[in-house]
Amino acid sequence: IPILTETPSDLFGVVIVTKDGKVYSAGDVDYVFSIQSVSKPFTAALVMSEQGPEVLKEKIGVEPTGLSFNSKLALAIHEDAVNPLVNAGAIAAVSLVQATSEQDRWNKVLGNISDFTNTPLTVLEDVYESEYTTAFGNRAIANLLYNYERLYSDPEEAMRVYTRQCSIGVSARDLAIMGATLANLGVNPLTNKRVMPAEDVPELLAVMATAGFYDESGEWMYTAGLPAKTGVGGGIVAVV
């Protein structure tokens, strides 16, 4: 994504939010950057909330790929999305959000992530433009999924909503609240609003543990041992 090269590489911030809402932070914790792939578990959570956890296993898959996040090879081998944390599965997850229109689909995706953060989030439009106009690989993935009947909306609509999802602006503080909401079994600890069913959280954390770091998920679990998700925008969220 060309515009991401403009992000200052010396920024660093860490935030911990506890299940009872205490916040501990250090560094550049309020700098807003694009959420990118850290958004993926949370849209998967929305799909689970709407249709139950079995839908991920049946219509996307929950197997780690051992391949890079944007691999087309996984599709060639499996003819399905493999899991909701790689690009193919995340695009499929967006297509599974129950919606009457593209705007309705986007409103649900944005509203859900905003509920996780307790912040009215917006899209970084320059990031969206840069990402969408260069998304040839993701467009190929969406069309392959559609061809295999593993995409559940119009491919370009899913692509647009997915790309806007990845372009949402967040801070390290926002991500910490999102992680704390999962640690708190689906209840945002700052608002006490239930964002997803408690019984679905273990399944989501299982996918984060096995696929949250893509082809380095095993090494991450071996050394850190926490369900987590990375994003090319620079963010990592981990759940204790």
Short mmCIF file of C-alpha atoms in Angstrom, two decimals:
data_model
loop_
_atom_site.label_atom_id
_atom_site.label_comp_id
_atom_site.label_asym_id
_atom_site.label_seq_id
_atom_site.Cartn_x
_atom_site.Cartn_y
_atom_site.Cartn_z
CA ILE A 1 0.00 0.00 0.00
CA PRO A 2 2.04 2.95 -1.26
CA ILE A 3 0.87 5.58 1.23
CA LEU A 4 1.91 3.53 4.26
CA THR A 5 5.56 4.29 3.47
CA GLU A 6 4.80 7.84 4.64
CA THR A 7 4.06 6.75 8.22
CA PRO A 8 6.90 7.78 10.57
CA SER A 9 8.75 4.59 11.47
CA ASP A 10 9.97 5.86 14.85
CA LEU A 11 6.49 5.95 16.40
CA PHE A 12 5.96 3.49 19.24
CA GLY A 13 3.24 3.18 21.84
CA VAL A 14 1.92 0.54 24.22
CA VAL A 15 -1.47 0.53 25.95
CA ILE A 16 -2.92 -1.97 28.39
CA VAL A 17 -6.63 -1.87 29.21
CA THR A 18 -7.83 -4.20 31.96
CA LYS A 19 -11.15 -5.97 32.17
CA ASP A 20 -12.30 -3.48 34.80
CA GLY A 21 -11.47 -0.50 32.59
CA LYS A 22 -8.12 0.66 33.97
CA VAL A 23 -5.85 2.15 31.29
CA TYR A 24 -2.03 2.12 31.35
CA SER A 25 -0.12 3.69 28.48
CA ALA A 26 3.30 4.85 27.30
CA GLY A 27 4.59 6.45 24.13
CA ASP A 28 2.71 7.56 21.01
CA VAL A 29 -0.60 6.07 22.02
CA ASP A 30 -2.90 8.66 20.44
CA TYR A 31 -1.36 8.76 16.95
CA VAL A 32 -4.03 7.71 14.43
CA PHE A 33 -3.02 5.12 11.82
CA SER A 34 -4.95 2.72 9.60
CA ILE A 35 -6.22 -0.38 11.35
CA GLN A 36 -5.58 -2.66 8.36
CA SER A 37 -5.68 -6.38 9.24
CA VAL A 38 -6.22 -5.81 12.96
CA SER A 39 -9.83 -5.22 11.88
CA LYS A 40 -10.26 -8.80 10.68
CA PRO A 41 -11.14 -10.58 13.96
CA PHE A 42 -13.68 -7.92 14.80
CA THR A 43 -15.63 -8.26 11.55
CA ALA A 44 -15.44 -12.02 12.06
CA ALA A 45 -16.98 -11.34 15.49
CA LEU A 46 -19.82 -9.44 13.81
CA VAL A 47 -20.52 -12.38 11.50
CA MET A 48 -20.48 -14.75 14.48
CA SER A 49 -22.85 -12.48 16.38
CA GLU A 50 -25.28 -12.40 13.46
CA GLN A 51 -25.14 -16.05 12.41
CA GLY A 52 -23.31 -18.05 15.10
CA PRO A 53 -19.73 -19.36 15.24
CA GLU A 54 -20.40 -22.34 12.96
CA VAL A 55 -20.70 -20.00 9.97
CA LEU A 56 -16.97 -19.27 10.09
CA LYS A 57 -16.10 -22.95 9.96
CA GLU A 58 -18.66 -23.82 7.31
CA LYS A 59 -18.45 -20.85 4.93
CA ILE A 60 -14.90 -19.56 5.43
CA GLY A 61 -12.79 -22.09 7.31
CA VAL A 62 -10.66 -21.92 10.46
CA GLU A 63 -7.42 -23.61 9.38
CA PRO A 64 -4.09 -21.75 9.51
CA THR A 65 -2.47 -21.56 6.08
CA GLY A 66 1.25 -21.49 6.86
CA LEU A 67 1.37 -18.97 4.00
CA SER A 68 1.55 -15.19 3.72
CA PHE A 69 -1.51 -13.06 4.51
CA ASN A 70 -2.31 -12.28 0.85
CA SER A 71 -1.53 -15.68 -0.63
CA LYS A 72 -3.35 -16.76 -3.77
CA LEU A 73 -1.72 -20.19 -3.52
CA ALA A 74 -3.92 -21.13 -0.57
CA LEU A 75 -6.98 -20.55 -2.76
CA ALA A 76 -5.50 -22.61 -5.55
CA ILE A 77 -4.93 -25.48 -3.13
CA HIS A 78 -8.10 -25.31 -1.05
CA GLU A 79 -10.61 -23.38 -3.22
CA ASP A 80 -11.88 -21.71 -0.07
CA ALA A 81 -10.94 -18.79 2.14
CA VAL A 82 -9.13 -20.97 4.75
CA ASN A 83 -9.64 -18.64 7.75
CA PRO A 84 -11.10 -15.17 8.42
CA LEU A 85 -7.75 -13.57 9.34
CA VAL A 86 -6.02 -13.93 5.95
CA ASN A 87 -7.12 -11.57 3.19
CA ALA A 88 -9.25 -14.15 1.39
CA GLY A 89 -11.17 -15.07 4.52
CA ALA A 90 -11.52 -11.46 5.63
CA ILE A 91 -13.04 -10.47 2.28
CA ALA A 92 -15.39 -13.45 2.58
CA ALA A 93 -16.32 -12.37 6.12
CA VAL A 94 -17.28 -8.91 4.85
CA SER A 95 -19.46 -10.58 2.22
CA LEU A 96 -21.23 -12.58 4.96
CA VAL A 97 -22.33 -9.52 6.93
CA GLN A 98 -26.11 -9.46 6.65
CA ALA A 99 -26.96 -6.33 4.68
CA THR A 100 -29.52 -4.94 2.28
CA SER A 101 -27.07 -2.74 0.38
CA GLU A 102 -23.39 -1.83 0.21
CA GLN A 103 -24.00 1.20 2.44
CA ASP A 104 -25.82 -0.97 4.97
CA ARG A 105 -22.94 -3.45 4.93
CA TRP A 106 -20.42 -0.67 5.51
CA ASN A 107 -22.48 0.94 8.27
CA LYS A 108 -22.60 -2.39 10.12
CA VAL A 109 -18.87 -3.01 9.76
CA LEU A 110 -17.93 0.51 10.92
CA GLY A 111 -20.51 0.55 13.71
CA ASN A 112 -19.31 -2.77 15.05
CA ILE A 113 -15.65 -1.74 15.22
CA SER A 114 -16.66 1.59 16.76
CA ASP A 115 -18.56 -0.33 19.46
CA PHE A 116 -15.42 -2.31 20.24
CA THR A 117 -13.39 0.90 20.64
CA ASN A 118 -15.94 3.18 22.30
CA THR A 119 -14.90 5.79 19.73
CA PRO A 120 -16.73 7.21 16.67
CA LEU A 121 -14.22 6.05 14.07
CA THR A 122 -13.74 7.37 10.53
CA VAL A 123 -11.94 6.26 7.40
CA LEU A 124 -8.56 7.72 6.43
CA GLU A 125 -9.64 8.56 2.90
CA ASP A 126 -6.12 8.97 1.53
CA VAL A 127 -5.27 5.47 2.76
CA TYR A 128 -8.44 4.08 1.20
CA GLU A 129 -7.66 5.69 -2.15
CA SER A 130 -4.09 4.40 -2.11
CA GLU A 131 -5.16 0.90 -1.11
CA TYR A 132 -8.17 0.53 -3.38
CA THR A 133 -6.43 1.75 -6.53
CA THR A 134 -3.59 -0.74 -6.04
CA ALA A 135 -5.63 -3.72 -4.78
CA PHE A 136 -5.07 -5.97 -7.78
CA GLY A 137 -4.13 -8.98 -5.66
CA ASN A 138 -7.14 -8.66 -3.37
CA ARG A 139 -9.40 -8.14 -6.37
CA ALA A 140 -8.08 -11.38 -7.86
CA ILE A 141 -8.73 -13.16 -4.55
CA ALA A 142 -12.32 -11.82 -4.39
CA ASN A 143 -13.06 -12.97 -7.92
CA LEU A 144 -11.53 -16.40 -7.32
CA LEU A 145 -13.64 -16.81 -4.20
CA TYR A 146 -16.75 -15.80 -6.13
CA ASN A 147 -15.85 -18.29 -8.85
CA TYR A 148 -15.55 -21.05 -6.21
CA GLU A 149 -18.89 -19.96 -4.65
CA ARG A 150 -17.09 -19.00 -1.44
CA LEU A 151 -17.95 -15.31 -1.61
CA TYR A 152 -21.45 -14.28 -0.57
CA SER A 153 -21.95 -10.86 -2.16
CA ASP A 154 -20.87 -9.03 -5.30
CA PRO A 155 -17.05 -9.27 -5.42
CA GLU A 156 -16.38 -5.59 -6.01
CA GLU A 157 -18.81 -4.58 -3.26
CA ALA A 158 -17.01 -6.88 -0.83
CA MET A 159 -13.69 -5.43 -2.01
CA ARG A 160 -14.77 -1.84 -1.45
CA VAL A 161 -16.19 -2.48 2.01
CA TYR A 162 -13.18 -4.58 2.99
CA THR A 163 -10.77 -1.88 1.83
CA ARG A 164 -12.69 0.80 3.71
CA GLN A 165 -12.62 -1.41 6.79
CA CYS A 166 -8.82 -1.66 6.55
CA SER A 167 -8.58 2.13 6.12
CA ILE A 168 -10.33 2.97 9.41
CA GLY A 169 -8.18 5.26 11.55
CA VAL A 170 -7.38 4.02 15.07
CA SER A 171 -4.87 4.69 17.83
CA ALA A 172 -3.01 2.25 20.06
CA ARG A 173 -5.48 3.25 22.79
CA ASP A 174 -8.39 2.20 20.56
CA LEU A 175 -6.80 -1.17 19.85
CA ALA A 176 -6.25 -1.81 23.55
CA ILE A 177 -9.93 -1.24 24.27
CA MET A 178 -10.80 -3.65 21.45
CA GLY A 179 -8.55 -6.30 22.96
CA ALA A 180 -9.92 -5.69 26.44
CA THR A 181 -13.45 -6.17 25.12
CA LEU A 182 -12.49 -9.67 23.98
CA ALA A 183 -10.71 -10.33 27.30
CA ASN A 184 -13.92 -9.23 29.01
CA LEU A 185 -15.89 -11.87 27.08
CA GLY A 186 -17.44 -9.46 24.60
CA VAL A 187 -18.34 -6.56 26.91
CA ASN A 188 -16.59 -3.23 26.37
CA PRO A 189 -15.07 -2.48 29.80
CA LEU A 190 -15.42 1.29 29.35
CA THR A 191 -19.09 1.33 28.26
CA ASN A 192 -20.33 -2.00 29.68
CA LYS A 193 -21.96 -2.56 26.28
CA ARG A 194 -22.06 -6.14 25.07
CA VAL A 195 -20.53 -6.20 21.60
CA MET A 196 -20.53 -9.94 20.93
CA PRO A 197 -21.87 -13.05 22.69
CA ALA A 198 -19.61 -14.36 25.44
CA GLU A 199 -19.94 -17.93 24.18
CA ASP A 200 -18.42 -16.97 20.81
CA VAL A 201 -15.24 -15.41 22.21
CA PRO A 202 -13.26 -18.67 22.73
CA GLU A 203 -13.70 -19.66 19.08
CA LEU A 204 -12.56 -16.23 17.90
CA LEU A 205 -9.50 -16.31 20.18
CA ALA A 206 -8.67 -19.78 18.87
CA VAL A 207 -8.45 -18.43 15.31
CA MET A 208 -6.39 -15.46 16.51
CA ALA A 209 -4.00 -17.86 18.27
CA THR A 210 -3.51 -20.08 15.22
CA ALA A 211 -3.60 -17.49 12.42
CA GLY A 212 -3.21 -14.00 13.88
CA PHE A 213 0.44 -13.72 12.82
CA TYR A 214 -0.08 -15.57 9.50
CA ASP A 215 2.93 -17.73 8.61
CA GLU A 216 4.69 -16.74 11.85
CA SER A 217 1.78 -17.66 14.13
CA GLY A 218 3.60 -20.71 15.50
CA GLU A 219 6.67 -18.69 16.43
CA TRP A 220 4.50 -15.99 18.04
CA MET A 221 2.60 -18.53 20.12
CA TYR A 222 5.86 -20.28 21.06
CA THR A 223 7.40 -17.05 22.36
CA ALA A 224 4.43 -14.90 23.44
CA GLY A 225 1.58 -17.37 23.84
CA LEU A 226 -1.24 -14.87 23.40
CA PRO A 227 -4.08 -14.74 20.86
CA ALA A 228 -3.20 -11.70 18.77
CA LYS A 229 -3.59 -9.94 15.44
CA THR A 230 -1.15 -7.86 13.44
CA GLY A 231 -1.79 -5.20 10.83
CA VAL A 232 0.46 -3.78 8.13
CA GLY A 233 -0.50 -0.32 9.40
CA GLY A 234 1.76 -1.01 12.40
CA GLY A 235 -0.70 -2.18 15.04
CA ILE A 236 -0.81 -5.36 17.09
CA VAL A 237 -3.62 -6.27 19.48
CA ALA A 238 -3.13 -9.13 21.95
CA VAL A 239 -5.61 -10.60 24.40
CA VAL A 240 -4.80 -11.86 27.91
#
